Amino acid sequence: MRIGVFVCHCGRNIAGIVDVKTVVDEIAKLKDVVFCTDYIYLCSEPGQKTIQEKIKELNLTHIIVAACSPSLHGITFSRAVEAAGVNPYLFEMVNIREQCSWVHSHNPELATKKAISLIKASLAKLRYSQPLTPIKVPLIQKVLVIGGGIAGIRVALDIAQAGFEVCLVEKSPSLGGRMAQLSETFPTLDCSSCILTPLMVEVARHKKIHLFTYAEVKKVEGIIGNFKVTIEKKPRYVIPEKCTGCGDCVDVCPVVVPNEFDQGLGARKAIYVPFPQAVPLVYTIDFENCLNTEKLIICEQCFKICGPKAIDFLMRPEEIQIEVGAIVVATGYELLPLEALKEYGAGEYEDVITSLDFERLISASGPTGGILRRPSDGRIPKSVVFIQCAGSRSPEQGRPYCSKICCMYTAKHALIYKHLVPDGEVYVFYIDIRAAGKRYEEFVQRVMGDGVLYLRGKVSKVFRHNEKMVVLGVDTLSGKTVEVETDLVVLAPAIIPSKGAQELAKMLKIPVDEFGFFSEIHPKLRPVETTSPGIYLAGAAQSPKDISETVAQASAAASKVLSLLSQKEATLEPIVAYVDKEICKGCGLCRRVCPFKAITIVREDKKRYAKVEPAICQGCGCCMAICEENAINVAGFTYQQLSAQVRALLEDKYEVSKKTAEFRKI
């Protein structure tokens, strides 16, 4: 065994605190260490070249790099070592930046001692490491995209246009997502439908895209390259192949209910399409509001008028099984419910509405035909107050994050209002203006110069006085309290994860952050990949995003999928569990705790033992932790390796304790 140790300065990030020369001197004395050196930036090309040259020159068999976080550069060094002829699983990376210099920046001596101790522990583990070989599994050349908003649409088109099949699942009756509800988009004020509708039609007509609307993913099994997915198609009670979208059924339907697409500000019938440009243009019967029930048919107006005979009251949910090689999650976002914003009178007063409500009221396809009318009495409001950061940037309410798009769409709303009501008054309460995007700042400046009064400060209370809404707040620039009487109040609620995101995350076995948004592996280096290989993220499912950023990230996710599908086989990490059949008693504890269902109990010659499916195992170690017989190990993290590592870590501590005991004896 010939071990080489390389200590990185990381500029002054490490060397500014840790005494790297002392570290090198101490580590160079240890058993099996043939070579130990330091370098200013090991991740640089010259740094990696230095490692490779020393491997060949000194015939090094095992390598340790003490530098930054393995999540940042672990793969970089692993590939460099492999290129020089060393098995990458005979390489260890020690984090002496975050774990030493950063956390002990006030105590360089302690940081240096800790760096030496961590490297010693890694050395002890490396002595018992074995070379490993990656696992190869077949790759199904088909992709599942969950979510039919602009992110899912862009991902599906990019992948399909490259020649691969895509199954696009959308839970609502039509594609489009939130973008379909918008009137115009900032900063160019393009018609949202004019941009989105052609893409929706292209998806529906593309031969490589299998569209499942009004459907949900119910079950996901398997691993990268071979996911088995169960999709449930909800009954529309209208046969899609026969429906022509003529709308005759709507005219005769006697049931009128609030239209959720119009945020409840308009109405629809029990048989409906969400909006006129819906794709597919197939009607759906809302059976929760229809006069009929599953057991009793009392109204057949739509059935009788339907020329193509597309109505089927006996339609049932349908389960479909598909197999795909990769999955993209593009489930979008929700707005914080009005019930959570009672300090602004939300939910109490009809004339306190959300930004999405406002979008529908100013949309040409909205409930008022694009004429802005306030909900309480239908009058055109002569003044509007916009309140930003309603529920976001609020640590006390558990949402300290910025919802990112509110500053821009509020500016858009203010400008459109001035176009609709030129003599109207507009006030915008804000904390900060965040306009980070191409031509965004210029757009906000244009709005400010167009007669819109921006007031920097938070609103404390909103209440009704006669026919007016009264907004109380503070102008922090002048230090004065502000009271504004207005006809309409528009809130910019916090953006929150879509409904069902938590359940979907559990089903896909991918993590979410503290707010419920899906988490990526690394925000800078791997922003669209998840910790589950083969599952990727796109759009606001990950965090608040505007349309431009969403589309860019969707194409990034598609490129990752295409990179995967360009191979015939998927490559998996060999860090998986394995069983010693001689020791295993087949008790089944490991099978019960395995979150990936990778373990089965088999019988052979009257002996029971656990068997691990390597392609499914993710190397989490739950099985290893619970095994009372030590019969199951994870490759690369065996009991032997971990015990040696812990013993080495405790070595210095033990010596200190021993000295203390001796001192006490004296």
JSON list of N, CA and C in Angstrom, two decimals, residues 178 333-338 340-341 344 354-356 387-394 397-406 409 491-498 515 517 544:
[
{"chain": "A", "resi": 178, "resn": "ARG", "atom": "N", "xyz": [-49.99, 27.62, -14.38]},
{"chain": "A", "resi": 178, "resn": "ARG", "atom": "CA", "xyz": [-50.23, 29.00, -13.94]},
{"chain": "A", "resi": 178, "resn": "ARG", "atom": "C", "xyz": [-50.11, 30.00, -15.09]},
{"chain": "A", "resi": 333, "resn": "TYR", "atom": "N", "xyz": [-46.20, 25.71, -8.62]},
{"chain": "A", "resi": 333, "resn": "TYR", "atom": "CA", "xyz": [-46.34, 26.36, -7.31]},
{"chain": "A", "resi": 333, "resn": "TYR", "atom": "C", "xyz": [-47.80, 26.69, -7.03]},
{"chain": "A", "resi": 334, "resn": "GLU", "atom": "N", "xyz": [-48.04, 27.13, -5.77]},
{"chain": "A", "resi": 334, "resn": "GLU", "atom": "CA", "xyz": [-49.33, 27.69, -5.36]},
{"chain": "A", "resi": 334, "resn": "GLU", "atom": "C", "xyz": [-49.05, 29.05, -4.73]},
{"chain": "A", "resi": 335, "resn": "LEU", "atom": "N", "xyz": [-50.11, 29.84, -4.58]},
{"chain": "A", "resi": 335, "resn": "LEU", "atom": "CA", "xyz": [-50.00, 31.07, -3.80]},
{"chain": "A", "resi": 335, "resn": "LEU", "atom": "C", "xyz": [-50.50, 30.80, -2.38]},
{"chain": "A", "resi": 336, "resn": "LEU", "atom": "N", "xyz": [-49.89, 31.48, -1.43]},
{"chain": "A", "resi": 336, "resn": "LEU", "atom": "CA", "xyz": [-50.33, 31.36, -0.04]},
{"chain": "A", "resi": 336, "resn": "LEU", "atom": "C", "xyz": [-51.82, 31.69, 0.06]},
{"chain": "A", "resi": 337, "resn": "PRO", "atom": "N", "xyz": [-52.63, 30.84, 0.68]},
{"chain": "A", "resi": 337, "resn": "PRO", "atom": "CA", "xyz": [-54.08, 31.10, 0.74]},
{"chain": "A", "resi": 337, "resn": "PRO", "atom": "C", "xyz": [-54.41, 32.40, 1.46]},
{"chain": "A", "resi": 338, "resn": "LEU", "atom": "N", "xyz": [-55.51, 33.00, 1.07]},
{"chain": "A", "resi": 338, "resn": "LEU", "atom": "CA", "xyz": [-55.93, 34.27, 1.69]},
{"chain": "A", "resi": 338, "resn": "LEU", "atom": "C", "xyz": [-56.14, 34.12, 3.19]},
{"chain": "A", "resi": 340, "resn": "ALA", "atom": "N", "xyz": [-54.40, 32.85, 5.29]},
{"chain": "A", "resi": 340, "resn": "ALA", "atom": "CA", "xyz": [-53.16, 33.06, 6.04]},
{"chain": "A", "resi": 340, "resn": "ALA", "atom": "C", "xyz": [-52.76, 34.53, 6.08]},
{"chain": "A", "resi": 341, "resn": "LEU", "atom": "N", "xyz": [-53.56, 35.41, 5.46]},
{"chain": "A", "resi": 341, "resn": "LEU", "atom": "CA", "xyz": [-53.19, 36.82, 5.37]},
{"chain": "A", "resi": 341, "resn": "LEU", "atom": "C", "xyz": [-54.28, 37.70, 5.96]},
{"chain": "A", "resi": 344, "resn": "TYR", "atom": "N", "xyz": [-54.30, 41.59, 6.47]},
{"chain": "A", "resi": 344, "resn": "TYR", "atom": "CA", "xyz": [-54.61, 42.48, 5.36]},
{"chain": "A", "resi": 344, "resn": "TYR", "atom": "C", "xyz": [-56.11, 42.47, 5.01]},
{"chain": "A", "resi": 354, "resn": "THR", "atom": "N", "xyz": [-56.00, 38.66, -4.51]},
{"chain": "A", "resi": 354, "resn": "THR", "atom": "CA", "xyz": [-54.61, 38.27, -4.76]},
{"chain": "A", "resi": 354, "resn": "THR", "atom": "C", "xyz": [-54.18, 38.75, -6.15]},
{"chain": "A", "resi": 355, "resn": "SER", "atom": "N", "xyz": [-52.89, 38.66, -6.38]},
{"chain": "A", "resi": 355, "resn": "SER", "atom": "CA", "xyz": [-52.33, 39.03, -7.68]},
{"chain": "A", "resi": 355, "resn": "SER", "atom": "C", "xyz": [-52.91, 38.16, -8.80]},
{"chain": "A", "resi": 356, "resn": "LEU", "atom": "N", "xyz": [-53.17, 36.88, -8.49]},
{"chain": "A", "resi": 356, "resn": "LEU", "atom": "CA", "xyz": [-53.72, 36.00, -9.53]},
{"chain": "A", "resi": 356, "resn": "LEU", "atom": "C", "xyz": [-55.18, 36.37, -9.83]},
{"chain": "A", "resi": 387, "resn": "ILE", "atom": "N", "xyz": [-49.88, 45.54, -2.34]},
{"chain": "A", "resi": 387, "resn": "ILE", "atom": "CA", "xyz": [-49.05, 45.25, -1.16]},
{"chain": "A", "resi": 387, "resn": "ILE", "atom": "C", "xyz": [-48.15, 44.05, -1.48]},
{"chain": "A", "resi": 388, "resn": "GLN", "atom": "N", "xyz": [-46.86, 44.32, -1.52]},
{"chain": "A", "resi": 388, "resn": "GLN", "atom": "CA", "xyz": [-45.90, 43.25, -1.82]},
{"chain": "A", "resi": 388, "resn": "GLN", "atom": "C", "xyz": [-45.47, 42.51, -0.55]},
{"chain": "A", "resi": 389, "resn": "CYS", "atom": "N", "xyz": [-44.79, 41.40, -0.75]},
{"chain": "A", "resi": 389, "resn": "CYS", "atom": "CA", "xyz": [-44.25, 40.59, 0.36]},
{"chain": "A", "resi": 389, "resn": "CYS", "atom": "C", "xyz": [-45.36, 40.21, 1.35]},
{"chain": "A", "resi": 390, "resn": "ALA", "atom": "N", "xyz": [-46.52, 39.81, 0.86]},
{"chain": "A", "resi": 390, "resn": "ALA", "atom": "CA", "xyz": [-47.63, 39.41, 1.73]},
{"chain": "A", "resi": 390, "resn": "ALA", "atom": "C", "xyz": [-47.43, 37.94, 2.13]},
{"chain": "A", "resi": 391, "resn": "GLY", "atom": "N", "xyz": [-46.71, 37.76, 3.22]},
{"chain": "A", "resi": 391, "resn": "GLY", "atom": "CA", "xyz": [-46.46, 36.40, 3.71]},
{"chain": "A", "resi": 391, "resn": "GLY", "atom": "C", "xyz": [-45.07, 35.88, 3.39]},
{"chain": "A", "resi": 392, "resn": "SER", "atom": "N", "xyz": [-44.37, 36.48, 2.44]},
{"chain": "A", "resi": 392, "resn": "SER", "atom": "CA", "xyz": [-42.99, 36.07, 2.18]},
{"chain": "A", "resi": 392, "resn": "SER", "atom": "C", "xyz": [-42.05, 37.10, 2.82]},
{"chain": "A", "resi": 393, "resn": "ARG", "atom": "N", "xyz": [-40.77, 36.77, 2.88]},
{"chain": "A", "resi": 393, "resn": "ARG", "atom": "CA", "xyz": [-39.76, 37.55, 3.62]},
{"chain": "A", "resi": 393, "resn": "ARG", "atom": "C", "xyz": [-40.26, 37.80, 5.04]},
{"chain": "A", "resi": 394, "resn": "SER", "atom": "N", "xyz": [-40.85, 36.75, 5.61]},
{"chain": "A", "resi": 394, "resn": "SER", "atom": "CA", "xyz": [-41.47, 36.88, 6.92]},
{"chain": "A", "resi": 394, "resn": "SER", "atom": "C", "xyz": [-41.02, 35.72, 7.82]},
{"chain": "A", "resi": 397, "resn": "GLN", "atom": "N", "xyz": [-43.45, 34.19, 10.29]},
{"chain": "A", "resi": 397, "resn": "GLN", "atom": "CA", "xyz": [-44.49, 33.31, 9.78]},
{"chain": "A", "resi": 397, "resn": "GLN", "atom": "C", "xyz": [-43.92, 32.05, 9.13]},
{"chain": "A", "resi": 398, "resn": "GLY", "atom": "N", "xyz": [-42.60, 31.86, 9.27]},
{"chain": "A", "resi": 398, "resn": "GLY", "atom": "CA", "xyz": [-41.98, 30.65, 8.75]},
{"chain": "A", "resi": 398, "resn": "GLY", "atom": "C", "xyz": [-41.65, 30.69, 7.27]},
{"chain": "A", "resi": 399, "resn": "ARG", "atom": "N", "xyz": [-41.71, 31.88, 6.66]},
{"chain": "A", "resi": 399, "resn": "ARG", "atom": "CA", "xyz": [-41.36, 31.99, 5.24]},
{"chain": "A", "resi": 399, "resn": "ARG", "atom": "C", "xyz": [-40.40, 33.17, 5.05]},
{"chain": "A", "resi": 400, "resn": "PRO", "atom": "N", "xyz": [-39.13, 32.98, 5.44]},
{"chain": "A", "resi": 400, "resn": "PRO", "atom": "CA", "xyz": [-38.18, 34.09, 5.33]},
{"chain": "A", "resi": 400, "resn": "PRO", "atom": "C", "xyz": [-37.70, 34.34, 3.90]},
{"chain": "A", "resi": 401, "resn": "TYR", "atom": "N", "xyz": [-38.03, 33.44, 2.98]},
{"chain": "A", "resi": 401, "resn": "TYR", "atom": "CA", "xyz": [-37.50, 33.56, 1.62]},
{"chain": "A", "resi": 401, "resn": "TYR", "atom": "C", "xyz": [-38.27, 34.61, 0.81]},
{"chain": "A", "resi": 402, "resn": "CYS", "atom": "N", "xyz": [-37.60, 35.10, -0.24]},
{"chain": "A", "resi": 402, "resn": "CYS", "atom": "CA", "xyz": [-38.21, 36.06, -1.17]},
{"chain": "A", "resi": 402, "resn": "CYS", "atom": "C", "xyz": [-38.95, 35.27, -2.24]},
{"chain": "A", "resi": 403, "resn": "SER", "atom": "N", "xyz": [-40.17, 35.70, -2.57]},
{"chain": "A", "resi": 403, "resn": "SER", "atom": "CA", "xyz": [-40.94, 35.00, -3.61]},
{"chain": "A", "resi": 403, "resn": "SER", "atom": "C", "xyz": [-40.52, 35.42, -5.02]},
{"chain": "A", "resi": 404, "resn": "LYS", "atom": "N", "xyz": [-39.59, 36.31, -5.12]},
{"chain": "A", "resi": 404, "resn": "LYS", "atom": "CA", "xyz": [-38.80, 36.58, -6.31]},
{"chain": "A", "resi": 404, "resn": "LYS", "atom": "C", "xyz": [-39.52, 37.28, -7.47]},
{"chain": "A", "resi": 405, "resn": "ILE", "atom": "N", "xyz": [-40.75, 36.88, -7.79]},
{"chain": "A", "resi": 405, "resn": "ILE", "atom": "CA", "xyz": [-41.39, 37.45, -8.98]},
{"chain": "A", "resi": 405, "resn": "ILE", "atom": "C", "xyz": [-42.37, 38.57, -8.65]},
{"chain": "A", "resi": 406, "resn": "CYS", "atom": "N", "xyz": [-42.65, 38.81, -7.36]},
{"chain": "A", "resi": 406, "resn": "CYS", "atom": "CA", "xyz": [-43.73, 39.73, -6.97]},
{"chain": "A", "resi": 406, "resn": "CYS", "atom": "C", "xyz": [-43.42, 41.17, -7.37]},
{"chain": "A", "resi": 409, "resn": "TYR", "atom": "N", "xyz": [-44.18, 41.38, -11.21]},
{"chain": "A", "resi": 409, "resn": "TYR", "atom": "CA", "xyz": [-45.57, 41.32, -11.69]},
{"chain": "A", "resi": 409, "resn": "TYR", "atom": "C", "xyz": [-46.42, 42.43, -11.09]},
{"chain": "A", "resi": 491, "resn": "LEU", "atom": "N", "xyz": [-52.98, 41.93, -3.09]},
{"chain": "A", "resi": 491, "resn": "LEU", "atom": "CA", "xyz": [-51.86, 41.36, -2.35]},
{"chain": "A", "resi": 491, "resn": "LEU", "atom": "C", "xyz": [-50.97, 40.54, -3.27]},
{"chain": "A", "resi": 492, "resn": "ALA", "atom": "N", "xyz": [-49.68, 40.53, -2.96]},
{"chain": "A", "resi": 492, "resn": "ALA", "atom": "CA", "xyz": [-48.74, 39.64, -3.64]},
{"chain": "A", "resi": 492, "resn": "ALA", "atom": "C", "xyz": [-48.36, 38.53, -2.66]},
{"chain": "A", "resi": 493, "resn": "PRO", "atom": "N", "xyz": [-49.16, 37.46, -2.59]},
{"chain": "A", "resi": 493, "resn": "PRO", "atom": "CA", "xyz": [-48.92, 36.43, -1.55]},
{"chain": "A", "resi": 493, "resn": "PRO", "atom": "C", "xyz": [-47.64, 35.65, -1.81]},
{"chain": "A", "resi": 494, "resn": "ALA", "atom": "N", "xyz": [-47.13, 35.06, -0.76]},
{"chain": "A", "resi": 494, "resn": "ALA", "atom": "CA", "xyz": [-45.93, 34.23, -0.88]},
{"chain": "A", "resi": 494, "resn": "ALA", "atom": "C", "xyz": [-46.19, 33.05, -1.80]},
{"chain": "A", "resi": 495, "resn": "ILE", "atom": "N", "xyz": [-45.17, 32.68, -2.54]},
{"chain": "A", "resi": 495, "resn": "ILE", "atom": "CA", "xyz": [-45.25, 31.47, -3.38]},
{"chain": "A", "resi": 495, "resn": "ILE", "atom": "C", "xyz": [-44.89, 30.27, -2.52]},
{"chain": "A", "resi": 496, "resn": "ILE", "atom": "N", "xyz": [-45.70, 29.26, -2.57]},
{"chain": "A", "resi": 496, "resn": "ILE", "atom": "CA", "xyz": [-45.47, 28.05, -1.76]},
{"chain": "A", "resi": 496, "resn": "ILE", "atom": "C", "xyz": [-45.50, 26.82, -2.68]},
{"chain": "A", "resi": 497, "resn": "PRO", "atom": "N", "xyz": [-45.03, 25.68, -2.21]},
{"chain": "A", "resi": 497, "resn": "PRO", "atom": "CA", "xyz": [-45.02, 24.47, -3.06]},
{"chain": "A", "resi": 497, "resn": "PRO", "atom": "C", "xyz": [-46.43, 24.05, -3.46]},
{"chain": "A", "resi": 498, "resn": "SER", "atom": "N", "xyz": [-46.52, 23.36, -4.57]},
{"chain": "A", "resi": 498, "resn": "SER", "atom": "CA", "xyz": [-47.82, 22.91, -5.08]},
{"chain": "A", "resi": 498, "resn": "SER", "atom": "C", "xyz": [-48.41, 21.86, -4.16]},
{"chain": "A", "resi": 515, "resn": "PHE", "atom": "N", "xyz": [-39.09, 24.44, 3.45]},
{"chain": "A", "resi": 515, "resn": "PHE", "atom": "CA", "xyz": [-40.35, 25.07, 3.07]},
{"chain": "A", "resi": 515, "resn": "PHE", "atom": "C", "xyz": [-41.22, 24.16, 2.20]},
{"chain": "A", "resi": 517, "resn": "PHE", "atom": "N", "xyz": [-40.23, 22.89, -0.89]},
{"chain": "A", "resi": 517, "resn": "PHE", "atom": "CA", "xyz": [-39.82, 22.86, -2.30]},
{"chain": "A", "resi": 517, "resn": "PHE", "atom": "C", "xyz": [-38.85, 21.69, -2.51]},
{"chain": "A", "resi": 544, "resn": "PRO", "atom": "N", "xyz": [-39.29, 29.62, -6.07]},
{"chain": "A", "resi": 544, "resn": "PRO", "atom": "CA", "xyz": [-39.96, 30.62, -6.91]},
{"chain": "A", "resi": 544, "resn": "PRO", "atom": "C", "xyz": [-39.10, 31.04, -8.10]}
]
